[in-house]
CSV table of N, CA, C and O in Angstrom, one decimal:
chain,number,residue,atom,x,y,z
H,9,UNK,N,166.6,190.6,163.8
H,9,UNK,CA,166.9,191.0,162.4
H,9,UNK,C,167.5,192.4,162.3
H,9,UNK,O,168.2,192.7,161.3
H,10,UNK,N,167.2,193.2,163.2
H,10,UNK,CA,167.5,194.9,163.2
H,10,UNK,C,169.0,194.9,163.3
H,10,UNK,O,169.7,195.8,162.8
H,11,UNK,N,169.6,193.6,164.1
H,11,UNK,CA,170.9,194.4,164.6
H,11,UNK,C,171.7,193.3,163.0
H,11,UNK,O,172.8,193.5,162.6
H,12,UNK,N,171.2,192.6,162.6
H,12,UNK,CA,171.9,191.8,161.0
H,12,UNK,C,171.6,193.2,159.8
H,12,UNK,O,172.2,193.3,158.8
H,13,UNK,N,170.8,194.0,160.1
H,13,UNK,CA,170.8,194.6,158.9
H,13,UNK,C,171.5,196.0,159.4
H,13,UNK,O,172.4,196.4,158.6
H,14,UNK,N,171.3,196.7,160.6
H,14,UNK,CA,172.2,197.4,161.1
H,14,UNK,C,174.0,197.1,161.0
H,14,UNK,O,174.7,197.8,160.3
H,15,UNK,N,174.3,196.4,161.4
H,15,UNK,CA,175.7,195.9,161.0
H,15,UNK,C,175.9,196.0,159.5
H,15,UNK,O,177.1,196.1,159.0
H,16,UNK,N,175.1,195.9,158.9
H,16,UNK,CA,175.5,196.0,157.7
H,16,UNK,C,176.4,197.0,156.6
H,16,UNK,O,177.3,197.6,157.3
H,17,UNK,N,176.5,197.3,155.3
H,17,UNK,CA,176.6,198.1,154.9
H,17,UNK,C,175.8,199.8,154.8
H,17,UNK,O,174.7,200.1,154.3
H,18,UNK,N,176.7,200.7,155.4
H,18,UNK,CA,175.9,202.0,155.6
H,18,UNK,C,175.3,202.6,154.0
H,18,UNK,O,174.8,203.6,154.1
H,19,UNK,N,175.4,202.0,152.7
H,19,UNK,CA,174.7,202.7,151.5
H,19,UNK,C,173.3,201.0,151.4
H,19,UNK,O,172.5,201.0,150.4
H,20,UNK,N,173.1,200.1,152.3
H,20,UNK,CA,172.1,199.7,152.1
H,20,UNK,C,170.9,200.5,152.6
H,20,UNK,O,170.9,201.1,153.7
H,21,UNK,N,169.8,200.5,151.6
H,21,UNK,CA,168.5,201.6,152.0
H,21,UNK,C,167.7,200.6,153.2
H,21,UNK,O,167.0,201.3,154.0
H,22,UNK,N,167.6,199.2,153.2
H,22,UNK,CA,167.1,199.1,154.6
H,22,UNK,C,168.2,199.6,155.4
H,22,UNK,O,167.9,200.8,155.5
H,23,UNK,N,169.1,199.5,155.9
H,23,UNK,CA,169.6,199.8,157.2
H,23,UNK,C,169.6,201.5,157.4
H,23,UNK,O,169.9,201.9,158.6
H,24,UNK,N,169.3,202.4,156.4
H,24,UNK,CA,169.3,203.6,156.3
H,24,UNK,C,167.9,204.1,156.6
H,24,UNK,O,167.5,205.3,157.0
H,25,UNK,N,166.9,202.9,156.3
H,25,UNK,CA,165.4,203.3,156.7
H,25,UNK,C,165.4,202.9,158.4
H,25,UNK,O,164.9,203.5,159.3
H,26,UNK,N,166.2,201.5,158.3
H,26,UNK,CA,165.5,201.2,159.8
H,26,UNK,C,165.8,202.3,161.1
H,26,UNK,O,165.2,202.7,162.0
H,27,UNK,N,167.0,202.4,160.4
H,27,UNK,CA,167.9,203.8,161.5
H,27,UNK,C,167.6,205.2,161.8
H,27,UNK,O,168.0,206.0,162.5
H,28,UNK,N,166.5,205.0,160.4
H,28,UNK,CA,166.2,206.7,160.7
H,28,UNK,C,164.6,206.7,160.2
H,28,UNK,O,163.9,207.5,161.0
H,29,UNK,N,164.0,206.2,159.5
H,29,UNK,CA,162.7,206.9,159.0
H,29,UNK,C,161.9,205.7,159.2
H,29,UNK,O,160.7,205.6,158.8
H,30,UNK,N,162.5,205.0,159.5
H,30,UNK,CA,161.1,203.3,159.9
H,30,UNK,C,159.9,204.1,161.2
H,30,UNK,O,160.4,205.1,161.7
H,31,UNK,N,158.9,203.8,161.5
H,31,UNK,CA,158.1,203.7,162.0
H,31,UNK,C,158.1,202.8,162.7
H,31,UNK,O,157.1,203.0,163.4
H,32,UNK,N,158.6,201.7,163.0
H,32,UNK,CA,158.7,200.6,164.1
H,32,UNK,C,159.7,200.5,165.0
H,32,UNK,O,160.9,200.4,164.6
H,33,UNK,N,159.5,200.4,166.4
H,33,UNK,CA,160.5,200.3,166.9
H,33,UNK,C,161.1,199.3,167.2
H,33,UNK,O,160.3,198.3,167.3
H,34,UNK,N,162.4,199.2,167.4
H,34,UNK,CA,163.2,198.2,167.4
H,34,UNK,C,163.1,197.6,169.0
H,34,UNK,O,163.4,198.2,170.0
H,35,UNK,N,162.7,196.6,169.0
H,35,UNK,CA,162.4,195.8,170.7
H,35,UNK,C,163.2,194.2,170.6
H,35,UNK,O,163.2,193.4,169.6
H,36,UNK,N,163.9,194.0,171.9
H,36,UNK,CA,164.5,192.8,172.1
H,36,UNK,C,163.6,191.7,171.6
H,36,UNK,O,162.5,192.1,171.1
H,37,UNK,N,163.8,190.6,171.7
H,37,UNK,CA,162.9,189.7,171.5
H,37,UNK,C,163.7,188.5,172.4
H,37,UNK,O,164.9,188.5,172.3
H,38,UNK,N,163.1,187.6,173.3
H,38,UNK,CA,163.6,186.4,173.5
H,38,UNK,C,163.4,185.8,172.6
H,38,UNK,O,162.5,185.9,171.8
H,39,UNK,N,164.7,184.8,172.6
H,39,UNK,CA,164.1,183.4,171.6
H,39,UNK,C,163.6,182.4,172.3
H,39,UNK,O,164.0,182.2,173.5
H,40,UNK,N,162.7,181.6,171.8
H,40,UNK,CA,162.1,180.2,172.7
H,40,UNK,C,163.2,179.4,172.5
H,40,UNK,O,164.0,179.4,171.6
H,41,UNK,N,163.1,178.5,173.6
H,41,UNK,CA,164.1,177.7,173.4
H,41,UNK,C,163.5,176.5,172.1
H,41,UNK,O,164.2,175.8,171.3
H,42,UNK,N,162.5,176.5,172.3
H,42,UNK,CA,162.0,175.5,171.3
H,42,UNK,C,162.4,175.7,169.9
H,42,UNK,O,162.7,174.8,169.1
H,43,UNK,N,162.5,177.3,169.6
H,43,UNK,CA,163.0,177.9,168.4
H,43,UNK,C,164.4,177.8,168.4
H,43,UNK,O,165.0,177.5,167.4
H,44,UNK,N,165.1,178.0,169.4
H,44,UNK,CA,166.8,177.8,170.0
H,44,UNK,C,167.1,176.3,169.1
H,44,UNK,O,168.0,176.2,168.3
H,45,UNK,N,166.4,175.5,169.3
H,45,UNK,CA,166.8,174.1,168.8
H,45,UNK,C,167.1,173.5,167.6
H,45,UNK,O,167.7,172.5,167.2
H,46,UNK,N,166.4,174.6,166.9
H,46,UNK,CA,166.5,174.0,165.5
H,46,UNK,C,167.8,174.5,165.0
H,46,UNK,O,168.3,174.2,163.9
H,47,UNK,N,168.4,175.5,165.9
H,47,UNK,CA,170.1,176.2,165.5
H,47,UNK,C,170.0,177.7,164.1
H,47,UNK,O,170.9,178.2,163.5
H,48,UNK,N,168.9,177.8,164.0
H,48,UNK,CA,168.6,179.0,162.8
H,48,UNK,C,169.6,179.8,163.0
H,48,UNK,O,170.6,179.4,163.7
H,49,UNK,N,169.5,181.0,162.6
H,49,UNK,CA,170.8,182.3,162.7
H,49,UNK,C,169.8,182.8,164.1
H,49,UNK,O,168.8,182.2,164.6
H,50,UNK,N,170.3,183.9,164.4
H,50,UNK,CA,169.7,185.1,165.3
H,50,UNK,C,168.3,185.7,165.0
H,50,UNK,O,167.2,185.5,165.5
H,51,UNK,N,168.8,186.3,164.1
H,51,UNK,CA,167.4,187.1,163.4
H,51,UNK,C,166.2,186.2,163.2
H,51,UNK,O,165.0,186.4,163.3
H,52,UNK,N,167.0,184.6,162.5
H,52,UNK,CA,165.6,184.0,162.1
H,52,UNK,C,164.6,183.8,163.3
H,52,UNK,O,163.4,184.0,163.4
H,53,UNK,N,165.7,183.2,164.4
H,53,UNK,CA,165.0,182.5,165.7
H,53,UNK,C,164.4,183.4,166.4
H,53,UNK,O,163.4,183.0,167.0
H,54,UNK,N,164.7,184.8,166.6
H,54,UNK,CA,164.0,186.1,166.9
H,54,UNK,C,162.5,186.4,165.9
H,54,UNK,O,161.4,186.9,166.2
H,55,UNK,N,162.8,185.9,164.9
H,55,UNK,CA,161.4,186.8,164.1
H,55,UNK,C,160.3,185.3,164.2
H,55,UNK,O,159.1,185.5,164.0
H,56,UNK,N,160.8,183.9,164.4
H,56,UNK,CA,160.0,183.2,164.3
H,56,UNK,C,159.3,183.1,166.1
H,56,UNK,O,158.2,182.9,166.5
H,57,UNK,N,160.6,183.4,166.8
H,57,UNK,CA,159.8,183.8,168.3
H,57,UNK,C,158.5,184.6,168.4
H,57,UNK,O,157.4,184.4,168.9
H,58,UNK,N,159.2,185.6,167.7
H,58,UNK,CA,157.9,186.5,168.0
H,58,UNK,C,156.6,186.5,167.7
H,58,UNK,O,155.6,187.0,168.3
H,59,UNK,N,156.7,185.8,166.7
H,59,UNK,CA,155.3,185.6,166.2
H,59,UNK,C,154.3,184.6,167.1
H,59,UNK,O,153.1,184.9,167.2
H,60,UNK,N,155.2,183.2,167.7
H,60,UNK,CA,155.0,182.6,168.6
H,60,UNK,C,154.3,183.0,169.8
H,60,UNK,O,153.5,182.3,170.5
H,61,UNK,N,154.8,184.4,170.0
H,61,UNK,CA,154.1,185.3,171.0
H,61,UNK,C,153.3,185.9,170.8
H,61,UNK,O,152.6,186.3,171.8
H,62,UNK,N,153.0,186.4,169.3
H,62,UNK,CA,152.0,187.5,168.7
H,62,UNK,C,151.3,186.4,167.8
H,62,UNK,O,151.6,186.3,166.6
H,63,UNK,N,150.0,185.2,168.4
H,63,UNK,CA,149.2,184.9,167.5
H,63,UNK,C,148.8,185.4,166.0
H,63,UNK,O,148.8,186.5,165.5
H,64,UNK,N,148.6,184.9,165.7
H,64,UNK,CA,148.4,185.8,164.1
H,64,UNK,C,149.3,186.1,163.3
H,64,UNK,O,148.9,186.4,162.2
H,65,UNK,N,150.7,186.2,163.5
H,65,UNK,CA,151.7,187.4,163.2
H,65,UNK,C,151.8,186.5,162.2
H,65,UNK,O,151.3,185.4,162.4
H,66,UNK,N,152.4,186.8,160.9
H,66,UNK,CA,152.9,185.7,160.1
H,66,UNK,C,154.5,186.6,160.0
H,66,UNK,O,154.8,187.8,160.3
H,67,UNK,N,155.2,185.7,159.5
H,67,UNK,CA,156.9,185.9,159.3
H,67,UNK,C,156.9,185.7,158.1
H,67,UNK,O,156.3,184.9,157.4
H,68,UNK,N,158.3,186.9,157.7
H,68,UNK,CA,158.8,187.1,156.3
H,68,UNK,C,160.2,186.5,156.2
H,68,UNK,O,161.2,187.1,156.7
H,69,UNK,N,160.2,185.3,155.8
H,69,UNK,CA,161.5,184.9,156.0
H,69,UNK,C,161.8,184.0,154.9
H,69,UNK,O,161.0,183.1,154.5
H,70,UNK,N,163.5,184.3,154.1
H,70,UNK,CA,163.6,183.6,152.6
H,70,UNK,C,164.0,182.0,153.2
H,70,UNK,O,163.6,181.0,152.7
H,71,UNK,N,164.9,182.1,154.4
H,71,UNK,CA,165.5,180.8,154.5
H,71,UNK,C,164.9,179.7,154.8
H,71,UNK,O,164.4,179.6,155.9
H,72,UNK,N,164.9,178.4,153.9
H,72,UNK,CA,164.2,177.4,154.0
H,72,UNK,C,164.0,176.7,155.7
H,72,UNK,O,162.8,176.5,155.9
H,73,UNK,N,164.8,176.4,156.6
H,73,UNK,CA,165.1,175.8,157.4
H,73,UNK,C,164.2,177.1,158.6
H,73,UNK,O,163.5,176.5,159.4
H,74,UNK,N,164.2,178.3,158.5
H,74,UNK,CA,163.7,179.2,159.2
H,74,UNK,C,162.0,179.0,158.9
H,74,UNK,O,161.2,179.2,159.8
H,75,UNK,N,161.6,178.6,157.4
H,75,UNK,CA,160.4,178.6,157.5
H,75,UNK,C,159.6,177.4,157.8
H,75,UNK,O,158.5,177.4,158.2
H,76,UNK,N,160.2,176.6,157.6
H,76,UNK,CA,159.9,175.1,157.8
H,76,UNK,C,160.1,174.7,159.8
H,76,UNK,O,159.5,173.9,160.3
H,77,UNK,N,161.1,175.8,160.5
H,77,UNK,CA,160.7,176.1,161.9
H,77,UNK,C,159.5,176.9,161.8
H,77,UNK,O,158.8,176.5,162.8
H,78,UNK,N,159.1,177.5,161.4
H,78,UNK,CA,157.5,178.4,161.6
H,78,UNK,C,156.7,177.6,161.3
H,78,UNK,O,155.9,177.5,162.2
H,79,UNK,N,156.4,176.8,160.2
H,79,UNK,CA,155.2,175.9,159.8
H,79,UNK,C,155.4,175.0,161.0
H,79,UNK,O,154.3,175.3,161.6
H,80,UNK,N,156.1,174.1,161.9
H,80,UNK,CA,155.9,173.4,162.4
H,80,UNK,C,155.5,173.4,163.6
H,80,UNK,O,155.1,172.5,164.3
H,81,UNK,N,155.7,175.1,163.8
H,81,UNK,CA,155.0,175.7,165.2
H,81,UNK,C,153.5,175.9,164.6
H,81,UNK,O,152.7,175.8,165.5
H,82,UNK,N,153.1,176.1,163.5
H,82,UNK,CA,152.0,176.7,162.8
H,82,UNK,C,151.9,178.4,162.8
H,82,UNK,O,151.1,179.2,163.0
H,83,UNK,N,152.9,178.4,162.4
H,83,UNK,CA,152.9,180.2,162.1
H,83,UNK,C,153.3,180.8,160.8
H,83,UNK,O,154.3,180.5,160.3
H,84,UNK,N,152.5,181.6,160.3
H,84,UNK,CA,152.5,181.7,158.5
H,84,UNK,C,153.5,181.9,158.3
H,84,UNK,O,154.2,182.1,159.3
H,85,UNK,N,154.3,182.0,157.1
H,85,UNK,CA,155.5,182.6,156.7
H,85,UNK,C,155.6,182.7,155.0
H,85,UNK,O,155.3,181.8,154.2
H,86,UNK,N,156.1,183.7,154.8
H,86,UNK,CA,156.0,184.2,153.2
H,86,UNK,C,157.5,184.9,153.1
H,86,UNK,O,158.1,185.5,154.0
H,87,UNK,N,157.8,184.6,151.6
H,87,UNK,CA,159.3,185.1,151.6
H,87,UNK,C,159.3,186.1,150.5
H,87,UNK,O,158.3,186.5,149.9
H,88,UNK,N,160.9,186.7,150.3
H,88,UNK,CA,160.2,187.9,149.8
H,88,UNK,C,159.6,187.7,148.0
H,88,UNK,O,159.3,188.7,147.3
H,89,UNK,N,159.5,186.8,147.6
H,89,UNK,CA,158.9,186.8,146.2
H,89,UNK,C,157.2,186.7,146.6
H,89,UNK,O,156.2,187.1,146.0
H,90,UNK,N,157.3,186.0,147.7
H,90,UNK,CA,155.6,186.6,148.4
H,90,UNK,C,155.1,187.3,148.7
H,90,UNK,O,153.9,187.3,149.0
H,91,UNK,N,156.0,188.1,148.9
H,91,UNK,CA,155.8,189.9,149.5
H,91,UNK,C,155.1,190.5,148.0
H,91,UNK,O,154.0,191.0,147.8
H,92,UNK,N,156.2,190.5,147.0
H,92,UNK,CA,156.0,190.5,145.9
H,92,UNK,C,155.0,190.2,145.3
H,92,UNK,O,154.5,191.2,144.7
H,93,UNK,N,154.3,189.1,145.3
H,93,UNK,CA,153.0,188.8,144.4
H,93,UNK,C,152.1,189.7,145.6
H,93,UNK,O,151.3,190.6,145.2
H,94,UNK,N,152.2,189.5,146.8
H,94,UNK,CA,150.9,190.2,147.2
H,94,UNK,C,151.0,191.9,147.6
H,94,UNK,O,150.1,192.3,148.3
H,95,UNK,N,152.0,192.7,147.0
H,95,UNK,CA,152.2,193.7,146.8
H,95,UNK,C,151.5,194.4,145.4
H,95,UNK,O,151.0,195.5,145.5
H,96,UNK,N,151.5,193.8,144.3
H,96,UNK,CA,150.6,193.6,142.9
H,96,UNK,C,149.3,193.4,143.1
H,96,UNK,O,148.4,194.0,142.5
H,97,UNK,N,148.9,192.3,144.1
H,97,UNK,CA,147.9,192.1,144.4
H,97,UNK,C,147.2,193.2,144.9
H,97,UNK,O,146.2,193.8,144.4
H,98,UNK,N,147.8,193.5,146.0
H,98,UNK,CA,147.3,194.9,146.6
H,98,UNK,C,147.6,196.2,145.9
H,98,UNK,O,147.6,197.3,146.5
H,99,UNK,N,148.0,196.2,144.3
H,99,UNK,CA,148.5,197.5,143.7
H,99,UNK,C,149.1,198.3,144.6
H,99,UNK,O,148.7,199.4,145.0
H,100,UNK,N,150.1,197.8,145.0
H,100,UNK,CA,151.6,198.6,145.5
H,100,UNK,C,152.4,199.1,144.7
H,100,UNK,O,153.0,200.1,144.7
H,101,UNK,N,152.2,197.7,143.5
H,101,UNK,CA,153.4,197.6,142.5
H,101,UNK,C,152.4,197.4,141.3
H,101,UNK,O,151.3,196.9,141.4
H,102,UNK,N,153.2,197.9,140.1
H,102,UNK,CA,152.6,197.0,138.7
H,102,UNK,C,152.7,195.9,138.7
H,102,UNK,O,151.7,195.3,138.8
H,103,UNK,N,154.2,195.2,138.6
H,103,UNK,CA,154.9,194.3,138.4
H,103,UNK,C,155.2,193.2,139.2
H,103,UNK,O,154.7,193.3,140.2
H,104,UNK,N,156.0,192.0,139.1
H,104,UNK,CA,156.8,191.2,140.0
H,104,UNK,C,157.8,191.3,139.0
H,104,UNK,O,158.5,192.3,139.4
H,105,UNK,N,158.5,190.8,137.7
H,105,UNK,CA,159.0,190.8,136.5
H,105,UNK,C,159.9,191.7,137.3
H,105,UNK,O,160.9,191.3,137.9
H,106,UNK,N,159.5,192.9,137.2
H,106,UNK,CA,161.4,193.7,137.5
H,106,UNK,C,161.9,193.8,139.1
H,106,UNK,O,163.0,194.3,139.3
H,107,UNK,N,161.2,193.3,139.9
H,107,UNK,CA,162.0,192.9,141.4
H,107,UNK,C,163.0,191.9,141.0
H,107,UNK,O,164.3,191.9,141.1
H,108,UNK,N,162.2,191.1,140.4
H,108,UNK,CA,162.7,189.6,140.3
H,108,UNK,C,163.9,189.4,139.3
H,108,UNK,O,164.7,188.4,139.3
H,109,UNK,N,163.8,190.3,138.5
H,109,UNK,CA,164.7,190.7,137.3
H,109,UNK,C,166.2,191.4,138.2
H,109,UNK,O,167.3,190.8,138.1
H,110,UNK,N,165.9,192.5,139.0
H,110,UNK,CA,166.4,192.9,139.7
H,110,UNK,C,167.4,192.2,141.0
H,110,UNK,O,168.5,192.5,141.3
H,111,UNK,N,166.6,191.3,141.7
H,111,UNK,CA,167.1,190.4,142.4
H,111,UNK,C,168.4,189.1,141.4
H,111,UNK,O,169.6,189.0,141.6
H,112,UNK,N,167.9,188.6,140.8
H,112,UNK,CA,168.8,188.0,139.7
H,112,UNK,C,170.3,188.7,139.4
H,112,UNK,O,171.3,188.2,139.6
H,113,UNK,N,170.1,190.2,138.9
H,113,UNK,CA,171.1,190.9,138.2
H,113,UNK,C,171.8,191.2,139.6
H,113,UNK,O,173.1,191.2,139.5
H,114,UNK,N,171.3,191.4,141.0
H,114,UNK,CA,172.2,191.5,141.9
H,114,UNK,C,173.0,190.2,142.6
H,114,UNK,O,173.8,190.4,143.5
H,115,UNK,N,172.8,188.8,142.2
H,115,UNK,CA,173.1,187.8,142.2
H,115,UNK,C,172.7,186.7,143.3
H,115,UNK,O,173.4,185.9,143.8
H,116,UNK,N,171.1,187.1,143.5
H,116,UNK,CA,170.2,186.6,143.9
H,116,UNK,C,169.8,185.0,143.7
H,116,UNK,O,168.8,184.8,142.9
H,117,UNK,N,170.1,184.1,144.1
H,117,UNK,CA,170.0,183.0,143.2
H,117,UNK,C,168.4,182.6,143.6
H,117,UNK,O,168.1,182.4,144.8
H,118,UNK,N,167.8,182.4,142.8
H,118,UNK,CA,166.5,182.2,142.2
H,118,UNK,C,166.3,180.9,141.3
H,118,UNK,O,167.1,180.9,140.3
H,119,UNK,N,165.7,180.1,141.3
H,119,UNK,CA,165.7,178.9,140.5
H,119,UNK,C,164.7,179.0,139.3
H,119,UNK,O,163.7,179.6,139.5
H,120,UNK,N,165.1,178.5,138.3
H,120,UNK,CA,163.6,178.9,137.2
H,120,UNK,C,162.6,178.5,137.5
H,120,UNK,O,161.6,179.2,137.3
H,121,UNK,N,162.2,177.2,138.0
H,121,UNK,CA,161.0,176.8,138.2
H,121,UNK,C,160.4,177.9,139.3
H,121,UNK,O,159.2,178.3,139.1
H,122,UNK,N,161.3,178.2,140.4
H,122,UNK,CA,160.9,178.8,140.8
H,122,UNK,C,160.3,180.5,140.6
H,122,UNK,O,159.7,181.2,141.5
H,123,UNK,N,160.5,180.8,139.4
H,123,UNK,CA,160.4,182.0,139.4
H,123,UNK,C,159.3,182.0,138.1
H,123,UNK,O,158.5,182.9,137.7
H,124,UNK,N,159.6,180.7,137.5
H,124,UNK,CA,158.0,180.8,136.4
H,124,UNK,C,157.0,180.6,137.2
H,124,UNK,O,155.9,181.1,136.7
H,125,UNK,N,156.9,179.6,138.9
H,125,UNK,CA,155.6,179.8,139.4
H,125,UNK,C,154.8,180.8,140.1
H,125,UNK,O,153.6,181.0,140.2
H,126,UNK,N,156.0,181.6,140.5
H,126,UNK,CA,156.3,182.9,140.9
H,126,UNK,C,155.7,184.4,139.9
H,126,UNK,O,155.4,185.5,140.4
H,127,UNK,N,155.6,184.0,138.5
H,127,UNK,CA,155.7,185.1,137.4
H,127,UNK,C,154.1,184.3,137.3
H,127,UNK,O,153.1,185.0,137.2
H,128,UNK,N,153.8,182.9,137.3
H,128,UNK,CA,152.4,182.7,136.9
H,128,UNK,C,151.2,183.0,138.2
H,128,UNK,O,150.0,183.2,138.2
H,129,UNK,N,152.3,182.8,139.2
H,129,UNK,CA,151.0,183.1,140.8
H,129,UNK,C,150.7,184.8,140.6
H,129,UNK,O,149.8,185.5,141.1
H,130,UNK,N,151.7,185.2,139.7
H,130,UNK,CA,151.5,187.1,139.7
H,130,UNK,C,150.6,187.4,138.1
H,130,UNK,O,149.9,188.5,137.8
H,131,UNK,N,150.7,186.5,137.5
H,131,UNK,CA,149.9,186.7,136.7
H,131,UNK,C,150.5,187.4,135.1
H,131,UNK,O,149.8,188.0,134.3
H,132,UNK,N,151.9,187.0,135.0
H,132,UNK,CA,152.7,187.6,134.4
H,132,UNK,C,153.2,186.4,133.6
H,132,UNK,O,153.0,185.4,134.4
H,133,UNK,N,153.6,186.0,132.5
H,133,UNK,CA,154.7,185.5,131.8
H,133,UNK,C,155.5,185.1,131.9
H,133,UNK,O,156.4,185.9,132.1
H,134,UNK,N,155.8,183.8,132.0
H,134,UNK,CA,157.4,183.5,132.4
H,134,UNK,C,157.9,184.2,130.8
H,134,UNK,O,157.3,184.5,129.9
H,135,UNK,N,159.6,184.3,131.0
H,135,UNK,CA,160.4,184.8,129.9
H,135,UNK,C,160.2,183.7,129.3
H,135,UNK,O,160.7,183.5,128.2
C-alpha cells in the first residue's frame, strides 16, 4: 500500500505523512500465493498477506473483493467508515456526519443505505 500512496499525488497528506512523520516503517511484504489467486491489486494482496502472517492483525480495506479475500482466510477487516465509527467510539472524533459528508463532497461514492446504517451504528441521524 506504501508504494500506491507514495506514487501518488505530492499535496495528498497521507503520502506526505507516510514519507516523512509516520512512525511505521515501511517493510516489503510477500504476497501468499493463496492471496496471489484471487488477482486483488498489490496493496490489497500485501496488506491481506500480512495479516496472514501476523495472527490477530485485522486489515483496513474499502474494496469489496479484498475483504471478502480476508474473511475467507478468517482475518478481520474494517473499512474506512469503520475506522470512523470506532474512532467516536474511542473519542478521537465527535462525529462520523462530517467525514462522511466530506467523503461524498470529494466524490466518494457511498450508497445511502449505506451511510444511514453507518450514521445509526455511530449513533447519529441519518439526514
Amino acid at each position: 500500500m506504501a508504494a500506491e500512496v507514495a506514487a501518488g499525488d505530492d499535496a495528498n497528506p497521507a503520502k506526505v505523512w507516510l514519507l516523512g512523520a509516520s512512525p511505521f516503517p515501511i517493510v516489503p511484504v510477500p504476497v501468499s500465493p493463496a492471496v496471489a489467486a484471487w488477482g486483488l491489486g498489490e496493496g490489497e494482496s500485501a496488506v491481506v498477506s500480512y495479516a496472514l502472517d501476523h495472527p490477530g492483525a485485522e486489515t483496513v480495506l474499502d474494496d469489496r473483493a479484498a475483504r471478502a479475500c480476508a474473511r475467507t482466510f478468517g482475518v478481520g477487516s474494517r473499512g474506512m467508515l469503520g475506522l470512523l465509527v470506532l474512532a467516536k467510539r474511542e473519542g478521537a472524533i465527535a462525529g462520523v456526519r462530517p467525514y462522511v459528508d466530506a467523503l461524498l463532497a470529494a466524490g466518494y461514492y457511498l450508497g445511502d443505505d449505506l451511510v444511514a446504517a453507518v450514521l445509526a451504528e455511530a449513533g447519529e441521524a441519518a439526514p
